[in-house]
Every structure is written in structure tokens, then in C-alpha cells.
GROMACS .gro file of C-alpha atoms in nm:
model
  278
    1MET     CA    1   0.327  -1.322  -5.368
    2PRO     CA    2   0.585  -1.405  -5.108
    3ALA     CA    3   0.737  -1.728  -5.140
    4LEU     CA    4   0.656  -2.009  -4.872
    5LEU     CA    5   0.933  -2.137  -4.637
    6ASN     CA    6   1.048  -2.462  -4.656
    7CYS     CA    7   1.064  -2.719  -4.387
    8THR     CA    8   1.421  -2.681  -4.351
    9ASP     CA    9   1.394  -2.277  -4.337
   10THR     CA   10   1.118  -2.298  -4.085
   11GLN     CA   11   1.298  -2.565  -3.857
   12ALA     CA   12   1.649  -2.346  -3.856
   13ILE     CA   13   1.399  -2.037  -3.738
   14PHE     CA   14   1.271  -2.239  -3.487
   15GLU     CA   15   1.631  -2.319  -3.369
   16GLY     CA   16   1.742  -1.972  -3.364
   17LEU     CA   17   1.453  -1.810  -3.217
   18PRO     CA   18   1.621  -1.639  -2.864
   19VAL     CA   19   1.301  -1.737  -2.685
   20PRO     CA   20   1.289  -2.052  -2.548
   21ALA     CA   21   0.994  -2.259  -2.730
   22LEU     CA   22   0.833  -2.642  -2.767
   23LEU     CA   23   0.622  -2.745  -3.068
   24LEU     CA   24   0.334  -2.976  -2.964
   25ASP     CA   25   0.100  -3.175  -3.160
   26SER     CA   26  -0.267  -3.182  -3.138
   27LYS     CA   27  -0.248  -3.410  -2.853
   28GLY     CA   28  -0.011  -3.208  -2.643
   29VAL     CA   29   0.298  -3.431  -2.741
   30VAL     CA   30   0.626  -3.283  -2.745
   31ILE     CA   31   0.767  -3.296  -3.101
   32ALA     CA   32   1.053  -3.025  -3.057
   33PHE     CA   33   1.241  -2.780  -2.886
   34ASN     CA   34   1.505  -2.532  -2.963
   35ASN     CA   35   1.824  -2.398  -2.806
   36ALA     CA   36   1.713  -2.165  -2.615
   37PHE     CA   37   1.502  -2.371  -2.417
   38ILE     CA   38   1.791  -2.617  -2.377
   39LYS     CA   39   1.946  -2.342  -2.176
   40ILE     CA   40   1.653  -2.266  -1.917
   41ALA     CA   41   1.675  -2.655  -1.858
   42GLY     CA   42   2.013  -2.591  -1.781
   43ASP     CA   43   2.144  -2.886  -1.563
   44THR     CA   44   1.800  -3.047  -1.583
   45SER     CA   45   1.782  -3.356  -1.817
   46ILE     CA   46   1.542  -3.291  -2.133
   47ASP     CA   47   1.633  -3.669  -2.234
   48GLY     CA   48   1.300  -3.833  -2.312
   49LEU     CA   49   1.112  -3.509  -2.349
   50ILE     CA   50   1.066  -3.562  -2.731
   51GLY     CA   51   0.738  -3.780  -2.740
   52SER     CA   52   0.607  -3.687  -2.387
   53ASN     CA   53   0.288  -3.576  -2.337
   54THR     CA   54   0.253  -3.259  -2.173
   55LYS     CA   55  -0.097  -3.332  -2.025
   56ILE     CA   56   0.017  -3.646  -1.844
   57MET     CA   57   0.372  -3.633  -1.757
   58VAL     CA   58   0.448  -3.784  -1.429
   59ASP     CA   59   0.831  -3.835  -1.346
   60HIS     CA   60   0.995  -3.650  -1.598
   61PRO     CA   61   1.257  -3.351  -1.443
   62LEU     CA   62   1.106  -3.092  -1.674
   63LYS     CA   63   0.734  -3.193  -1.545
   64LYS     CA   64   0.702  -2.866  -1.341
   65LEU     CA   65   0.848  -2.653  -1.656
   66VAL     CA   66   0.617  -2.802  -1.940
   67GLU     CA   67   0.299  -2.852  -1.754
   68SER     CA   68   0.247  -2.503  -1.638
   69THR     CA   69  -0.025  -2.319  -1.781
   70ASP     CA   70   0.021  -1.940  -1.711
   71VAL     CA   71   0.340  -1.880  -1.518
   72VAL     CA   72   0.615  -2.069  -1.362
   73GLU     CA   73   0.888  -2.005  -1.115
   74TRP     CA   74   1.190  -2.212  -1.229
   75GLN     CA   75   1.563  -2.282  -1.125
   76SER     CA   76   1.777  -2.528  -1.273
   77GLY     CA   77   2.075  -2.611  -1.058
   78ARG     CA   78   2.281  -2.303  -0.941
   79SER     CA   79   2.123  -2.045  -1.157
   80PRO     CA   80   1.860  -1.816  -1.014
   81ASN     CA   81   1.529  -1.831  -1.007
   82ARG     CA   82   1.342  -1.730  -1.314
   83HIS     CA   83   0.966  -1.640  -1.408
   84LEU     CA   84   0.854  -1.751  -1.705
   85ARG     CA   85   0.527  -1.642  -1.884
   86ILE     CA   86   0.386  -1.919  -2.108
   87GLN     CA   87   0.267  -1.802  -2.416
   88ARG     CA   88   0.055  -2.059  -2.635
   89ILE     CA   89   0.010  -1.981  -3.024
   90PRO     CA   90  -0.215  -2.210  -3.221
   91LEU     CA   91  -0.077  -2.333  -3.559
   92GLU     CA   92  -0.329  -2.404  -3.820
   93ASP     CA   93  -0.123  -2.458  -4.132
   94ALA     CA   94   0.151  -2.702  -4.002
   95GLN     CA   95   0.175  -3.036  -4.076
   96GLU     CA   96   0.276  -3.207  -3.738
   97ALA     CA   97   0.301  -2.915  -3.498
   98SER     CA   98  -0.043  -2.783  -3.376
   99GLU     CA   99   0.081  -2.553  -3.105
  100LEU     CA  100   0.415  -2.329  -3.047
  101ARG     CA  101   0.478  -2.301  -2.693
  102LEU     CA  102   0.698  -1.954  -2.575
  103TYR     CA  103   0.861  -1.933  -2.251
  104ILE     CA  104   0.898  -1.520  -2.193
  105ASP     CA  105   1.122  -1.455  -1.965
  106GLU     CA  106   0.952  -1.183  -1.687
  107THR     CA  107   1.212  -1.196  -1.392
  108GLU     CA  108   1.341  -0.852  -1.441
  109LYS     CA  109   1.018  -0.700  -1.510
  110ARG     CA  110   0.879  -0.883  -1.176
  111ALA     CA  111   1.186  -0.752  -1.010
  112LEU     CA  112   1.116  -0.406  -1.134
  113LEU     CA  113   0.739  -0.439  -1.026
  114GLN     CA  114   0.863  -0.558  -0.658
  115ALA     CA  115   1.102  -0.251  -0.619
  116ASN     CA  116   0.864  -0.013  -0.729
  117THR     CA  117   0.636  -0.157  -0.483
  118SER     CA  118   0.831  -0.177  -0.209
  119LEU     CA  119   0.944   0.209  -0.309
  120HIS     CA  120   0.579   0.318  -0.305
  121GLU     CA  121   0.537   0.158   0.050
  122LYS     CA  122   0.854   0.336   0.155
  123LEU     CA  123   0.719   0.664   0.032
  124GLN     CA  124   0.381   0.598   0.177
  125LYS     CA  125   0.549   0.519   0.530
  126ASN     CA  126   0.792   0.828   0.508
  127THR     CA  127   0.547   1.081   0.387
  128LEU     CA  128   0.431   1.354   0.646
  129THR     CA  129   0.093   1.457   0.535
  130ASP     CA  130  -0.252   1.315   0.472
  131ASP     CA  131  -0.357   1.309   0.126
  132ALA     CA  132  -0.728   1.414   0.167
  133THR     CA  133  -0.675   1.722   0.402
  134GLY     CA  134  -0.319   1.820   0.347
  135LEU     CA  135  -0.238   1.840   0.722
  136LEU     CA  136   0.015   1.639   0.893
  137ASN     CA  137  -0.047   1.251   0.922
  138HIS     CA  138   0.024   1.070   1.247
  139ARG     CA  139   0.366   1.046   1.186
  140GLY     CA  140   0.425   1.416   1.089
  141MET     CA  141   0.256   1.517   1.390
  142ILE     CA  142   0.462   1.271   1.644
  143LEU     CA  143   0.771   1.442   1.443
  144ALA     CA  144   0.670   1.777   1.507
  145LEU     CA  145   0.539   1.747   1.871
  146GLU     CA  146   0.846   1.572   1.993
  147PRO     CA  147   1.018   1.944   2.002
  148GLN     CA  148   0.738   2.114   2.174
  149VAL     CA  149   0.726   1.811   2.438
  150ALA     CA  150   1.122   1.880   2.481
  151ARG     CA  151   1.066   2.245   2.513
  152SER     CA  152   0.805   2.186   2.779
  153ARG     CA  153   1.026   1.927   2.966
  154ARG     CA  154   1.288   2.239   2.973
  155TYR     CA  155   1.095   2.502   3.061
  156ASN     CA  156   0.816   2.339   3.263
  157ARG     CA  157   0.552   2.496   3.041
  158PRO     CA  158   0.241   2.391   2.955
  159LEU     CA  159   0.117   2.194   2.658
  160THR     CA  160  -0.178   1.977   2.570
  161VAL     CA  161  -0.248   1.719   2.314
  162VAL     CA  162  -0.622   1.663   2.181
  163LEU     CA  163  -0.788   1.417   1.967
  164VAL     CA  164  -1.082   1.505   1.790
  165ALA     CA  165  -1.312   1.209   1.701
  166LEU     CA  166  -1.618   1.321   1.462
  167ASP     CA  167  -1.947   1.168   1.563
  168SER     CA  168  -2.111   1.214   1.204
  169PRO     CA  169  -2.007   1.004   0.931
  170SER     CA  170  -1.633   1.124   0.861
  171SER     CA  171  -1.639   0.926   0.568
  172ASP     CA  172  -1.811   1.201   0.412
  173ILE     CA  173  -1.499   1.388   0.256
  174ARG     CA  174  -1.672   1.684   0.233
  175ILE     CA  175  -1.737   1.721   0.638
  176TRP     CA  176  -1.402   1.600   0.704
  177THR     CA  177  -1.249   1.872   0.446
  178GLU     CA  178  -1.466   2.156   0.594
  179VAL     CA  179  -1.382   2.053   0.950
  180SER     CA  180  -1.010   2.020   0.878
  181HIS     CA  181  -1.058   2.367   0.792
  182LEU     CA  182  -1.262   2.487   1.056
  183LEU     CA  183  -0.980   2.371   1.288
  184LYS     CA  184  -0.691   2.535   1.115
  185ASP     CA  185  -0.863   2.874   1.123
  186GLN     CA  186  -0.934   2.811   1.487
  187LEU     CA  187  -0.572   2.768   1.600
  188ARG     CA  188  -0.275   2.991   1.660
  189TRP     CA  189   0.036   2.993   1.402
  190ALA     CA  190   0.231   2.767   1.695
  191ASP     CA  191  -0.056   2.539   1.724
  192LEU     CA  192  -0.015   2.184   1.507
  193VAL     CA  193  -0.309   2.009   1.358
  194GLY     CA  194  -0.316   1.670   1.169
  195VAL     CA  195  -0.500   1.349   1.147
  196THR     CA  196  -0.425   1.007   1.284
  197GLU     CA  197  -0.462   0.671   1.091
  198ASP     CA  198  -0.789   0.624   1.271
  199HIS     CA  199  -0.939   0.922   1.156
  200HIS     CA  200  -0.897   1.160   1.453
  201PHE     CA  201  -0.788   1.500   1.397
  202LEU     CA  202  -0.480   1.575   1.633
  203LEU     CA  203  -0.431   1.910   1.790
  204ALA     CA  204  -0.096   2.006   1.993
  205LEU     CA  205  -0.150   2.335   2.153
  206PRO     CA  206   0.206   2.485   2.324
  207GLU     CA  207   0.149   2.695   2.582
  208THR     CA  208  -0.215   2.607   2.667
  209ASN     CA  209  -0.321   2.434   2.955
  210GLU     CA  210  -0.610   2.167   2.997
  211GLU     CA  211  -0.872   2.407   3.157
  212GLU     CA  212  -0.801   2.656   2.830
  213THR     CA  213  -0.814   2.346   2.598
  214ALA     CA  214  -1.145   2.257   2.730
  215GLN     CA  215  -1.273   2.637   2.666
  216LEU     CA  216  -1.167   2.578   2.307
  217ASN     CA  217  -1.348   2.268   2.274
  218ASP     CA  218  -1.638   2.415   2.374
  219LYS     CA  219  -1.596   2.693   2.111
  220ILE     CA  220  -1.537   2.423   1.831
  221LYS     CA  221  -1.845   2.237   1.940
  222GLN     CA  222  -2.039   2.560   1.875
  223LEU     CA  223  -1.863   2.582   1.537
  224LEU     CA  224  -1.950   2.284   1.424
  225ILE     CA  225  -2.313   2.313   1.504
  226ASP     CA  226  -2.281   2.642   1.316
  227LEU     CA  227  -2.109   2.448   1.028
  228SER     CA  228  -2.380   2.173   1.003
  229THR     CA  229  -2.643   2.458   0.970
  230GLU     CA  230  -2.422   2.668   0.709
  231LYS     CA  231  -2.318   2.389   0.465
  232PHE     CA  232  -2.467   2.064   0.539
  233ASN     CA  233  -2.859   2.191   0.568
  234GLY     CA  234  -2.841   2.069   0.971
  235LYS     CA  235  -2.707   1.748   0.928
  236PRO     CA  236  -2.575   1.698   1.263
  237ILE     CA  237  -2.174   1.743   1.292
  238SER     CA  238  -2.062   1.667   1.631
  239ALA     CA  239  -1.722   1.556   1.813
  240THR     CA  240  -1.567   1.396   2.127
  241PHE     CA  241  -1.248   1.509   2.255
  242GLY     CA  242  -0.974   1.315   2.418
  243ILE     CA  243  -0.721   1.578   2.599
  244ALA     CA  244  -0.397   1.498   2.765
  245GLY     CA  245  -0.194   1.766   2.933
  246TRP     CA  246   0.183   1.759   2.929
  247GLN     CA  247   0.328   1.561   3.252
  248LYS     CA  248   0.706   1.495   3.334
  249ASN     CA  249   0.862   1.215   3.157
  250ASP     CA  250   0.603   1.270   2.860
  251ASN     CA  251   0.699   1.195   2.474
  252ALA     CA  252   0.482   1.281   2.219
  253THR     CA  253   0.358   0.923   2.194
  254SER     CA  254   0.250   0.904   2.530
  255MET     CA  255   0.073   1.243   2.515
  256VAL     CA  256  -0.105   1.122   2.220
  257ASN     CA  257  -0.209   0.742   2.365
  258ARG     CA  258  -0.328   0.931   2.713
  259ALA     CA  259  -0.530   1.138   2.511
  260LEU     CA  260  -0.672   0.854   2.311
  261GLU     CA  261  -0.737   0.673   2.634
  262GLN     CA  262  -0.966   0.960   2.728
  263LEU     CA  263  -1.113   0.986   2.395
  264LEU     CA  264  -1.199   0.574   2.402
  265ALA     CA  265  -1.325   0.609   2.753
  266LEU     CA  266  -1.570   0.908   2.641
  267GLN     CA  267  -1.711   0.741   2.344
  268GLN     CA  268  -1.770   0.395   2.548
  269GLU     CA  269  -1.978   0.619   2.833
  270GLY     CA  270  -2.159   0.802   2.567
  271THR     CA  271  -2.195   1.086   2.859
  272PRO     CA  272  -2.160   1.399   2.745
  273SER     CA  273  -1.934   1.618   2.908
  274LYS     CA  274  -1.744   1.944   2.880
  275THR     CA  275  -1.516   1.772   2.650
  276SER     CA  276  -1.766   1.621   2.419
  277ALA     CA  277  -1.959   1.799   2.152
  278SER     CA  278  -2.289   1.640   2.127
   0.00000   0.00000   0.00000
């Protein structure tokens, strides 16, 4: 049978704990603290802490540190802020002490979590493809479209941008994926296809004027009807198309914005036209 620790040994272990710690009695009164606790208190006075009731502390400078119930953000003097998670351990067999309270420093852990979150946000911001479809996302399309706009500006060649908004529920991932495949199949190798943050398909068609684009849209309209019959039991799949042809002084963003304006106008009118599938 292992020998029981005497009071002197227990006190020495408590004092030597590398983790800041308090001992409290059954009423929540502080009866001891260790050297590591003195270090986190720093310049803050610990006078009068022994005998203080942690449940009803009023003016003591360590009130915030001692009264906190879960996690406390603590700073003493010129020391940097620390995030301390408070762990409470009941003591059943101790004579006076009823609770051991440990202050676990999670400052570095929180800093790593924040750094990882920041890195993830940057990666999300800088990624060029859409997770669901594998197509270029809005940022990727703008980057890919800009050289095409520059080419049209230099050689005065036609270029058209099309925004395609599905009128059927685009939240259905199967429809979304099938339509993305359909669009890729219908476009030439030089054409671009992507998706925007508003869940619209975005097409860029070099060497294509607005009349030719309208003909392509009519073809896509019919293919959507065929798709609904072949794979979705006749569930309607229709779309509205906003078109913007290249104009002098255009850039990629201005073309996309103009296509969006036409798209929103057509959706608001709700009137079939040669550029809307219904």
C-alpha cells in the first residue's frame, strides 16, 4: 500500500506546481496560493487575498482574476495580456481545502487558433475556384477576364460577358453541378466559365458579339429544357441571362457590373425576352 503524503509534502508539492493555483475552503475562501500564482499576479498586490471570499470580493485588485468562472483575460503591469482557463478540482479528502483552482495559460493556443483562422480566411479570399463546381470563382474570373478585356481594347475585337441566373432552385447541388457541366460542354476552349458569390454563372466569350451571344443563350435555354427532362423528371430548369458587350474604357469589373444590371432588370420585369429562358 503506497504511503500517504503528510502535510509538509503536500504543501511542498502545491508550492512547486508550475501552474498558478489557489486553494479554497468549502465557502469559497482563499486559504493558499502558490508561487506560480504570485508570478501571474505580477505587480498586482496579493495582500489580503488569504481569507478573501471569492464569491463576494469587492475592491481587491485581483477580483477579476479570482472571481472569473471560466476564462479570464488578465494583464498585470507591463506584462502582455494572458488568456487563462480556470480549472476547478474538488478535494474530497482534504481537511481544510475543498477546491483546487488551476489557471491554465492558453495564450499561445489562442494565438495559434487566431493565426490559423486568419490564414484560412486569406486562403479563402485568395482561392480562385469554387468548391462545389470546380469552376473559377468571381475573383478567378475577374483575373482571367482582364487580359481578354485588354486584348479587345488593343485590337478593337468583340468580347461579351454573360451572367446566368438559374430561376429554378440553385440550392439543389445536383442541378447546379449538371448545369455547370452543360455550360462547359457548350463553350469553346477560349471561353471562360465561372460562378459568382451570388450563385450566378459567369461566362466570358472572346471574339463574340452580343447578337451571337443571344443565339448561344437560346441554345442553352433549350438544353436546360432537355436537361430537366432527361435527368430531373421534368422539373423546370430555366434561367435569365444578362449580357454586356465590350465598350471603350471597359475593364473586367465594369463589364460584369453591366451584365448584372441587365440581369436584375430582366428579373424585376419578369418578362420573357430573347435573353431569358422561361
